[in-house]
Amino acid sequence: MTKKVLLYLRNSADTLRTACADSQRHFAEIFMRKNGWKLELICRDEDIGEVVFTAQPGVHKLLNEIEFGSSDIVLCHTLDRLCSRLPDAARLLHDLTVNGMELWAADPGIRIQTKDLIGYYCNDPGKPLAGFQYFEEMPDGLYDVNDLVPLPYGYRYTGAYDSNGTYVFGFKAGDKECAKVVRRIFRMYADGMSPAKIAEALNAEGIPGPRGGKWRDTTIRGDRNRRTGILNNEIYIGRSWVPGRNYDSAYATRIVSDELWRRVKLRQGLAARGPVGTP
C-alpha cells in the first residue's frame, strides 16, 4: 500500500545556510519518489523568528491533519525546519505515534524516533537527559500558546505578520528599557566593575532583575563555558544555537555590539588568569 505524505516546509530567512521552501520541496519530492510515497498535503510557514509553535498557520494545519487526516507520514527537510526545540519535537512525535503516523527527515533521509531526539537536541553531554530516553515533565516551551517559554532578559513576546498576512503571536523582540540595562551591564563589566558590584548598583537603583527579582552576581556572571549568564548569552549579539545548524543568526534581535561583546570576552579571559578590576 502506497504511503501518503504530509510535507511540512518552513521557508528560510537565511538561504545561504538553509534551503528555501522551494528547495526543500524539490529534495523532498526526490526522496518520496525514491520510496514510492505519494504527496497528500503540504503545510508551510514563513521563518519570521522564534514563534509559538502551535500559533503558526502551517503547524496548526499540520496538527489538525494529524488528528483528523489520512496521511501516514509527516516529512520535513531537516528536523530543525519543523521543530527547533526538544519539548516541541518530543510532544509532536508522541502525537504522531498515537495516531499511527511516522516522522521522517528528507535530509539525511531517516525516520525520526524518540530515542534520536536527545542526541539531536542536547549538545551538552553534562545534561542528565543525555544518558536517558525519558523526558522530564516540563512546560512545552513554544508548543502551547498558553505555556510560553521564558525569554532571556531583555526580550519580550510580540506578534508579526507572515507572508500571507496572518498575524502570528510569539515573535521574539527586544524590550527597549531592559535592553538598555543589558548594554549597561556589558559596559560596566568591560570597564572593570565586577558582577557583584554591578548587581549591587542595579539593586540600589531599584531596577528589577529577570522575572522581577533582585539582581545577583551569578545572574550576570554565569558560566562562560556553558554560555550561561547575561555576559555569556550570545542571543545579545543575534546568535542562538539551532540543532543541525550549529548557530543561527537573528540580527534583528541584537542588543549588544560586536565591539562591546569582544571587550567583555577579553576581560573575562584576563580575569580567568587572576584578579582583575574592581574586587
XYZ file of N, CA, C and O in Angstrom, residues 33-206:
696
model
N 9.739 9.984 -4.215
C 9.754 9.105 -5.401
C 10.633 7.887 -5.151
O 10.290 6.760 -5.545
N 11.759 8.106 -4.506
C 12.677 7.001 -4.204
C 12.020 5.946 -3.334
O 12.293 4.745 -3.480
N 11.132 6.388 -2.429
C 10.477 5.454 -1.512
C 9.092 5.008 -1.985
O 8.439 4.205 -1.308
N 8.659 5.554 -3.116
C 7.355 5.154 -3.632
C 6.191 5.736 -2.852
O 5.103 5.133 -2.814
N 6.397 6.895 -2.232
C 5.343 7.538 -1.442
C 4.577 8.538 -2.302
O 5.061 8.998 -3.335
N 3.381 8.895 -1.815
C 2.527 9.839 -2.528
C 2.322 11.101 -1.698
O 1.973 11.021 -0.520
N 2.550 12.275 -2.304
C 2.336 13.549 -1.621
C 0.842 13.810 -1.485
O 0.130 13.907 -2.481
N 0.387 13.947 -0.259
C -1.032 14.157 0.025
C -1.353 15.612 0.338
O -2.366 16.151 -0.094
N -0.453 16.275 1.108
C -0.744 17.630 1.571
C 0.559 18.350 1.884
O 1.528 17.737 2.333
N 0.579 19.669 1.661
C 1.728 20.498 2.024
C 1.295 21.536 3.055
O 0.294 22.226 2.876
N 2.044 21.637 4.144
C 1.848 22.674 5.158
C 3.112 23.532 5.167
O 4.218 22.999 5.210
N 2.931 24.839 5.168
C 4.095 25.714 5.021
C 4.001 26.923 5.949
O 2.924 27.468 6.172
N 5.155 27.322 6.490
C 5.252 28.523 7.317
C 6.421 29.373 6.853
O 7.346 28.876 6.203
N 6.385 30.651 7.233
C 7.495 31.547 6.978
C 8.392 31.604 8.215
O 7.924 31.468 9.342
N 9.669 31.795 7.992
C 10.624 31.877 9.085
C 10.681 33.330 9.570
O 11.500 34.119 9.119
N 9.768 33.679 10.496
C 9.687 35.073 10.961
C 10.298 35.245 12.345
O 10.122 36.266 12.986
N 11.000 34.245 12.823
C 11.633 34.363 14.132
C 11.155 33.262 15.066
O 10.531 32.293 14.648
N 11.448 33.445 16.336
C 11.077 32.450 17.338
C 9.599 32.626 17.674
O 9.185 33.635 18.224
N 8.792 31.641 17.327
C 7.347 31.784 17.357
C 6.709 30.673 18.177
O 7.226 29.564 18.251
N 5.563 30.962 18.794
C 4.794 29.938 19.483
C 4.483 28.824 18.484
O 3.919 29.075 17.422
N 4.839 27.613 18.814
C 4.798 26.507 17.857
C 3.417 26.338 17.233
O 3.250 26.316 16.017
N 2.380 26.230 18.066
C 1.049 25.945 17.540
C 0.368 27.159 16.936
O -0.683 27.032 16.324
N 0.935 28.354 17.108
C 0.305 29.548 16.556
C 0.613 29.729 15.076
O -0.032 30.518 14.401
N 1.587 28.992 14.570
C 1.956 29.131 13.162
C 0.911 28.445 12.279
O 0.507 27.315 12.562
N 0.461 29.119 11.241
C -0.606 28.561 10.400
C -0.299 27.173 9.853
O -1.164 26.290 9.858
N 0.939 26.989 9.370
C 1.292 25.687 8.814
C 1.289 24.592 9.851
O 0.812 23.472 9.606
N 1.828 24.888 11.033
C 1.841 23.900 12.112
C 0.424 23.607 12.584
O 0.066 22.454 12.861
N -0.390 24.648 12.682
C -1.782 24.464 13.107
C -2.506 23.520 12.144
O -3.239 22.615 12.558
N -2.273 23.713 10.855
C -2.875 22.842 9.838
C -2.334 21.424 9.962
O -3.088 20.438 9.860
N -1.029 21.317 10.212
C -0.396 20.008 10.373
C -1.000 19.243 11.544
O -1.317 18.050 11.435
N -1.187 19.915 12.670
C -1.723 19.249 13.858
C -3.162 18.795 13.642
O -3.575 17.734 14.130
N -3.935 19.582 12.908
C -5.300 19.154 12.582
C -5.295 17.912 11.714
O -6.119 17.003 11.887
N -4.354 17.859 10.758
C -4.260 16.701 9.884
C -3.815 15.457 10.648
O -4.224 14.341 10.326
N -2.952 15.651 11.638
C -2.514 14.513 12.444
C -3.707 13.879 13.147
O -3.847 12.657 13.236
N -4.605 14.721 13.627
C -5.757 14.221 14.381
C -6.872 13.710 13.484
O -7.517 12.706 13.792
N -7.093 14.390 12.346
C -8.270 14.060 11.541
C -7.948 13.605 10.116
O -8.836 13.168 9.393
N -6.691 13.706 9.678
C -6.340 13.405 8.306
C -6.081 11.935 8.046
O -6.256 11.070 8.919
N -5.609 11.665 6.818
C -5.389 10.274 6.410
C -3.939 10.004 6.028
O -3.642 8.960 5.456
N -3.041 10.952 6.314
C -1.637 10.769 5.956
C -0.978 9.725 6.845
O -1.373 9.510 7.992
N 0.055 9.096 6.300
C 0.799 8.078 7.044
C 2.126 8.616 7.572
O 2.669 8.098 8.542
N 2.641 9.646 6.903
C 3.980 10.160 7.217
C 3.964 11.686 7.223
O 3.333 12.314 6.370
N 4.662 12.282 8.207
C 4.980 13.701 8.169
C 6.450 13.799 7.758
O 7.316 13.216 8.399
N 6.692 14.511 6.678
C 8.044 14.628 6.136
C 8.491 16.086 6.178
O 7.754 16.987 5.777
N 9.707 16.312 6.688
C 10.298 17.653 6.679
C 11.687 17.554 6.045
O 12.218 16.454 5.876
N 12.256 18.677 5.711
C 13.590 18.668 5.093
C 14.631 18.247 6.128
O 15.329 17.248 5.956
N 14.754 19.018 7.200
C 15.565 18.659 8.358
C 14.700 18.893 9.589
O 13.772 19.704 9.556
N 15.006 18.219 10.672
C 14.136 18.285 11.842
C 14.025 19.694 12.397
O 12.971 20.112 12.882
N 15.103 20.486 12.318
C 15.042 21.844 12.861
C 14.132 22.747 12.046
O 13.675 23.776 12.539
N 13.853 22.392 10.786
C 12.899 23.166 9.990
C 11.474 22.961 10.500
O 10.591 23.774 10.242
N 11.242 21.873 11.216
C 9.929 21.597 11.787
C 9.863 22.010 13.249
O 8.966 22.745 13.659
N 10.826 21.552 14.047
C 10.856 21.849 15.489
C 12.256 22.293 15.879
O 13.212 21.545 15.685
N 12.367 23.466 16.449
C 13.678 23.947 16.872
C 13.951 23.634 18.333
O 15.040 23.908 18.822
N 12.975 23.040 19.039
C 13.135 22.762 20.468
C 12.765 21.319 20.793
O 11.834 20.751 20.217
N 13.508 20.747 21.729
C 13.299 19.365 22.147
C 11.879 19.100 22.637
O 11.256 18.121 22.210
N 11.296 19.910 23.543
C 9.933 19.608 24.012
C 8.908 19.591 22.885
O 7.987 18.776 22.892
N 9.066 20.503 21.901
C 8.144 20.524 20.763
C 8.226 19.216 19.988
O 7.213 18.599 19.651
N 9.467 18.804 19.674
C 9.676 17.595 18.884
C 9.185 16.361 19.626
O 8.562 15.469 19.024
N 9.438 16.305 20.945
C 9.031 15.145 21.731
C 7.511 15.004 21.763
O 6.965 13.911 21.591
N 6.819 16.108 21.981
C 5.363 16.037 22.041
C 4.762 15.756 20.669
O 3.806 14.973 20.543
N 5.305 16.382 19.628
C 4.816 16.130 18.283
C 4.993 14.659 17.905
O 4.080 14.027 17.348
N 6.158 14.106 18.208
C 6.420 12.705 17.883
C 5.473 11.790 18.650
O 5.007 10.765 18.128
N 5.173 12.157 19.896
C 4.207 11.388 20.686
C 2.833 11.404 20.021
O 2.172 10.363 19.877
N 2.385 12.589 19.583
C 1.082 12.714 18.936
C 1.038 11.913 17.638
O 0.021 11.285 17.314
N 2.126 11.932 16.880
C 2.187 11.162 15.646
C 2.084 9.667 15.919
O 1.340 8.939 15.247
N 2.817 9.205 16.925
C 2.822 7.781 17.267
C 1.439 7.324 17.695
O 0.968 6.246 17.285
N 0.776 8.137 18.518
C -0.576 7.806 18.988
C -1.533 7.636 17.809
O -2.436 6.789 17.842
N -1.314 8.434 16.767
C -2.195 8.384 15.599
C -1.662 7.490 14.482
O -2.138 7.558 13.348
N -0.667 6.679 14.814
C -0.157 5.708 13.856
C 0.610 6.296 12.692
O 0.642 5.721 11.594
N 1.250 7.444 12.905
C 1.992 8.116 11.842
C 3.489 8.132 12.138
O 3.898 7.984 13.294
N 4.293 8.331 11.098
C 5.744 8.365 11.233
C 6.260 9.768 10.919
O 5.636 10.516 10.171
N 7.431 10.094 11.477
C 8.097 11.362 11.199
C 9.420 11.073 10.502
O 10.250 10.319 11.027
N 9.600 11.666 9.315
C 10.818 11.460 8.537
C 11.459 12.800 8.188
O 10.772 13.808 8.057
N 12.784 12.783 8.049
C 13.534 13.950 7.568
C 14.197 13.566 6.246
O 14.943 12.582 6.189
N 13.890 14.329 5.188
C 14.450 14.013 3.871
C 15.967 14.153 3.856
O 16.659 13.487 3.093
N 16.480 15.044 4.676
C 17.921 15.210 4.841
C 18.244 14.928 6.302
O 17.888 15.723 7.179
N 18.804 13.772 6.658
C 19.581 12.865 5.790
C 18.818 11.629 5.325
O 19.440 10.613 5.031
N 17.509 11.656 5.241
C 16.743 10.521 4.743
C 16.524 9.439 5.770
O 16.740 8.249 5.503
N 16.099 9.856 6.979
C 15.907 8.887 8.055
C 14.556 9.102 8.739
O 13.975 10.180 8.674
N 14.095 8.040 9.384
C 12.901 8.157 10.217
C 13.330 8.642 11.597
O 14.283 8.118 12.186
N 12.654 9.662 12.099
C 12.971 10.220 13.411
C 12.193 9.459 14.474
O 10.978 9.326 14.396
N 12.914 8.971 15.477
C 12.286 8.252 16.579
C 12.665 8.909 17.906
O 13.631 9.661 17.990
N 11.891 8.598 18.938
C 12.085 9.256 20.236
C 13.513 9.119 20.738
O 14.091 10.074 21.260
N 14.112 7.952 20.561
C 15.471 7.730 21.065
C 16.506 8.611 20.370
O 17.606 8.813 20.882
N 16.146 9.161 19.202
C 17.077 10.006 18.461
C 17.070 11.456 18.941
O 18.025 12.197 18.701
N 15.975 11.869 19.599
C 15.783 13.287 19.880
C 16.814 13.847 20.854
O 17.286 14.967 20.682
N 17.143 13.077 21.882
C 18.057 13.585 22.907
C 19.426 13.881 22.305
O 19.996 14.953 22.507
N 19.942 12.968 21.525
C 21.233 13.184 20.902
C 21.203 14.318 19.900
O 22.206 14.992 19.680
N 20.052 14.539 19.294
C 19.935 15.583 18.282
C 19.866 16.976 18.889
O 20.500 17.910 18.418
N 19.114 17.120 19.976
C 18.888 18.441 20.549
C 19.823 18.797 21.701
O 20.056 19.969 21.951
N 20.308 17.825 22.441
C 21.130 18.122 23.621
C 22.597 18.021 23.257
O 23.149 16.929 23.186
N 23.241 19.165 23.052
C 24.655 19.168 22.681
C 25.564 19.262 23.891
O 26.763 19.331 23.765
N 24.985 19.268 25.092
C 25.781 19.335 26.318
C 25.758 17.960 26.979
O 24.764 17.567 27.570
N 26.842 17.186 26.875
C 26.857 15.835 27.436
C 26.714 15.821 28.948
O 26.460 14.787 29.538
N 26.849 16.984 29.594
C 26.699 17.039 31.042
C 25.261 17.050 31.501
O 24.977 16.871 32.681
N 24.337 17.285 30.582
C 22.933 17.313 30.966
C 22.429 15.906 31.266
O 22.755 14.964 30.560
N 21.598 15.746 32.299
C 21.064 14.426 32.634
C 20.338 13.769 31.479
O 20.372 12.555 31.321
N 19.680 14.559 30.626
C 18.921 13.979 29.528
C 19.788 13.185 28.567
O 19.307 12.302 27.879
N 21.076 13.537 28.517
C 21.939 12.926 27.515
C 22.088 11.419 27.689
O 22.396 10.716 26.744
N 21.847 10.910 28.886
C 22.047 9.492 29.113
C 20.781 8.697 29.264
O 20.819 7.515 29.575
N 19.611 9.307 29.046
C 18.358 8.608 29.258
C 17.421 8.787 28.068
O 17.601 9.679 27.254
N 16.413 7.941 27.990
C 15.445 8.028 26.912
C 14.112 8.545 27.420
O 13.085 8.393 26.761
N 14.106 9.149 28.575
C 12.874 9.679 29.145
C 12.989 11.186 29.299
O 14.038 11.702 29.629
N 11.874 11.866 29.060
C 11.858 13.317 29.153
C 11.248 13.739 30.473
O 10.163 13.294 30.841
N 11.942 14.593 31.190
C 11.403 15.131 32.421
C 10.167 15.963 32.105
O 10.138 16.714 31.139
N 9.116 15.793 32.921
C 7.901 16.561 32.688
C 8.222 18.043 32.867
O 8.795 18.453 33.862
N 7.863 18.837 31.889
C 8.238 20.244 31.892
C 7.283 21.018 30.994
O 6.540 20.426 30.215
N 7.270 22.337 31.101
C 6.436 23.125 30.190
C 6.801 22.836 28.743
O 7.938 22.486 28.431
N 5.841 22.999 27.849
C 6.034 22.625 26.462
C 6.741 23.682 25.636
O 6.730 23.625 24.420
N 7.318 24.677 26.298
C 8.052 25.680 25.559
C 7.171 26.385 24.553
O 6.135 26.928 24.890
N 7.568 26.332 23.291
C 6.816 27.015 22.263
C 5.746 26.142 21.643
O 5.235 26.433 20.575
N 5.373 25.045 22.291
C 4.342 24.175 21.738
C 2.953 24.725 22.017
O 2.042 24.560 21.234
N 2.784 25.397 23.151
C 1.470 25.841 23.580
C 1.478 27.344 23.800
O 2.313 27.871 24.526
N 0.525 28.042 23.205
C 0.438 29.493 23.348
C 0.291 29.878 24.814
O 0.778 30.923 25.251
N -0.379 29.049 25.583
C -0.643 29.374 26.988
C 0.500 28.977 27.910
O 0.390 29.106 29.123
N 1.566 28.442 27.359
C 2.670 27.962 28.183
C 3.989 28.405 27.564
O 4.838 27.603 27.236
N 4.145 29.719 27.407
C 5.299 30.257 26.717
C 6.593 30.005 27.476
O 6.642 30.136 28.696
N 7.638 29.674 26.752
C 8.947 29.522 27.360
C 9.459 30.909 27.755
O 9.297 31.875 27.015
N 10.032 31.048 28.952
C 10.579 32.358 29.350
C 11.699 32.786 28.404
O 12.559 31.990 28.048
N 11.660 34.035 28.008
C 12.706 34.564 27.138
C 13.859 35.111 27.966
O 13.679 35.465 29.133
N 15.050 35.206 27.382
C 16.172 35.823 28.096
C 15.838 37.265 28.475
O 15.049 37.928 27.794
N 16.451 37.730 29.546
C 16.244 39.117 29.976
C 16.585 40.065 28.835
O 17.614 39.917 28.174
N 15.701 41.027 28.591
C 15.921 41.965 27.502
C 15.006 41.735 26.313
O 15.021 42.511 25.355
N 14.191 40.650 26.373
C 13.305 40.326 25.266
C 11.875 40.123 25.758
O 11.634 39.845 26.931
N 10.940 40.243 24.846
C 9.526 40.037 25.159
C 8.853 39.406 23.948
O 9.392 39.403 22.840
N 7.669 38.861 24.160
C 6.890 38.316 23.057
C 6.009 39.400 22.443
O 5.428 40.219 23.148
N 5.922 39.374 21.142
C 5.011 40.267 20.432
C 4.449 39.478 19.254
O 4.519 38.261 19.228
N 3.890 40.158 18.275
C 3.328 39.477 17.123
C 3.980 39.933 15.835
O 4.672 40.949 15.792
N 3.765 39.176 14.770
C 4.291 39.540 13.460
C 3.376 38.950 12.397
O 2.671 37.969 12.652
N 3.389 39.542 11.223
C 2.589 39.044 10.111
C 3.451 38.202 9.187
O 4.565 38.594 8.836
N 2.929 37.032 8.783
C 3.676 36.227 7.824
C 3.349 36.704 6.409
O 2.641 37.691 6.215
N 3.870 35.996 5.402
C 3.711 36.447 4.017
C 2.262 36.394 3.544
O 1.904 37.025 2.559
N 1.431 35.618 4.236
C 0.021 35.521 3.874
C -0.843 36.552 4.597
O -2.056 36.551 4.471
N -0.197 37.402 5.395
C -0.948 38.409 6.129
C -1.571 37.884 7.399
O -2.410 38.553 8.019
N -1.170 36.690 7.826
C -1.697 36.108 9.060
C -0.893 36.607 10.256
O 0.338 36.536 10.253
N -1.579 37.103 11.274
C -0.906 37.603 12.466
C -0.540 36.428 13.359
O -1.392 35.643 13.765
N 0.740 36.283 13.649
C 1.237 35.166 14.448
C 1.846 35.713 15.722
O 2.816 36.477 15.680
N 1.292 35.330 16.874
C 1.837 35.783 18.141
C 2.969 34.863 18.571
O 2.929 33.664 18.344
N 3.974 35.453 19.220
C 5.080 34.659 19.719
C 6.404 35.068 19.123
O 7.430 34.452 19.383
N 6.408 36.109 18.323
C 7.651 36.615 17.740
C 8.494 37.280 18.824
O 7.994 38.052 19.618
N 9.768 36.958 18.855
C 10.663 37.478 19.883
C 11.190 38.848 19.476
O 11.705 39.022 18.379
N 11.047 39.825 20.354
C 11.504 41.181 20.074
C 12.221 41.740 21.292
O 12.015 41.287 22.420
N 13.062 42.737 21.073
C 13.773 43.364 22.172
C 12.862 44.257 22.997
O 11.963 44.909 22.466
N 13.070 44.233 24.307
C 12.369 45.144 25.206
C 13.264 46.363 25.398
O 14.377 46.259 25.907
N 12.792 47.539 24.985
C 13.621 48.729 24.903
C 14.304 49.072 26.224
O 15.520 49.311 26.267
N 13.543 49.108 27.316
C 14.113 49.511 28.604
C 15.072 48.457 29.154
O 16.145 48.781 29.661
N 14.688 47.188 29.064
C 15.564 46.123 29.557
C 16.827 46.005 28.705
O 17.900 45.667 29.220
N 16.699 46.282 27.412
C 17.866 46.244 26.535
C 18.905 47.280 26.967
O 20.113 47.029 26.901
N 18.434 48.435 27.441
C 19.354 49.451 27.946
C 20.126 48.927 29.147
O 21.324 49.198 29.300
N 19.441 48.167 30.005
C 20.089 47.602 31.193
C 21.138 46.576 30.773
O 22.236 46.522 31.340
N 20.809 45.757 29.781
C 21.759 44.752 29.289
C 23.026 45.425 28.782
O 24.146 45.030 29.134
N 22.865 46.452 27.952
C 24.042 47.167 27.428
C 24.836 47.814 28.555
O 26.077 47.835 28.528
N 24.132 48.321 29.537
C 24.817 48.942 30.675
C 25.630 47.912 31.442
O 26.770 48.187 31.845
N 25.078 46.735 31.652
C 25.800 45.662 32.343
C 27.079 45.316 31.591
O 28.158 45.179 32.188
N 26.985 45.179 30.280
C 28.150 44.852 29.467
C 29.208 45.951 29.571
O 30.407 45.661 29.706
N 28.770 47.224 29.498
C 29.734 48.330 29.582
C 30.395 48.387 30.959
O 31.620 48.596 31.056
N 29.598 48.212 32.013
C 30.138 48.269 33.371
C 31.191 47.186 33.586
O 32.249 47.429 34.167
N 30.882 45.986 33.090
C 31.849 44.901 33.257
C 33.100 45.160 32.418
O 34.233 44.984 32.895
N 32.898 45.576 31.168
C 34.040 45.842 30.290
C 34.930 46.941 30.842
O 36.147 46.940 30.624
N 34.330 47.877 31.599
C 35.086 48.985 32.185
C 35.735 48.638 33.511
O 36.374 49.498 34.136
N 35.562 47.394 33.964
C 36.290 46.947 35.147
C 35.472 46.627 36.377
O 36.029 46.228 37.401
N 34.149 46.780 36.336
C 33.337 46.516 37.522
C 33.008 45.029 37.602
O 32.719 44.385 36.594
N 33.040 44.474 38.788
C 32.759 43.057 38.982
C 31.255 42.798 38.914
O 30.440 43.700 39.162
N 30.827 41.552 38.597
C 29.399 41.225 38.583
C 28.718 41.517 39.913
O 27.562 41.956 39.939
N 29.427 41.303 41.034
C 28.838 41.575 42.350
C 28.545 43.066 42.520
O 27.476 43.459 43.022
N 29.474 43.915 42.102
C 29.289 45.356 42.196
C 28.202 45.848 41.240
O 27.448 46.772 41.556
N 28.128 45.218 40.060
C 27.085 45.588 39.100
C 25.707 45.273 39.678
O 24.784 46.097 39.627
N 25.567 44.078 40.240
C 24.286 43.679 40.840
C 23.922 44.617 41.983
O 22.753 45.027 42.122
N 24.907 44.972 42.791
C 24.673 45.878 43.916
C 24.179 47.240 43.424
O 23.241 47.821 43.990
N 24.788 47.749 42.352
C 24.401 49.051 41.810
C 22.986 49.025 41.243
O 22.190 49.948 41.462
N 22.646 47.977 40.508
C 21.316 47.872 39.915
C 20.238 47.752 40.984
O 19.165 48.363 40.887
N 20.519 46.962 42.029
C 19.549 46.816 43.122
C 19.370 48.122 43.882
O 18.262 48.464 44.312
N 20.463 48.857 44.053
C 20.396 50.140 44.764
C 19.515 51.146 44.016
O 18.865 51.995 44.626
N 19.478 51.011 42.689
C 18.654 51.913 41.876
C 17.229 51.400 41.706
O 16.398 52.057 41.066
N 16.946 50.239 42.280
C 15.600 49.689 42.194
C 15.235 49.149 40.832
O 14.045 49.074 40.481
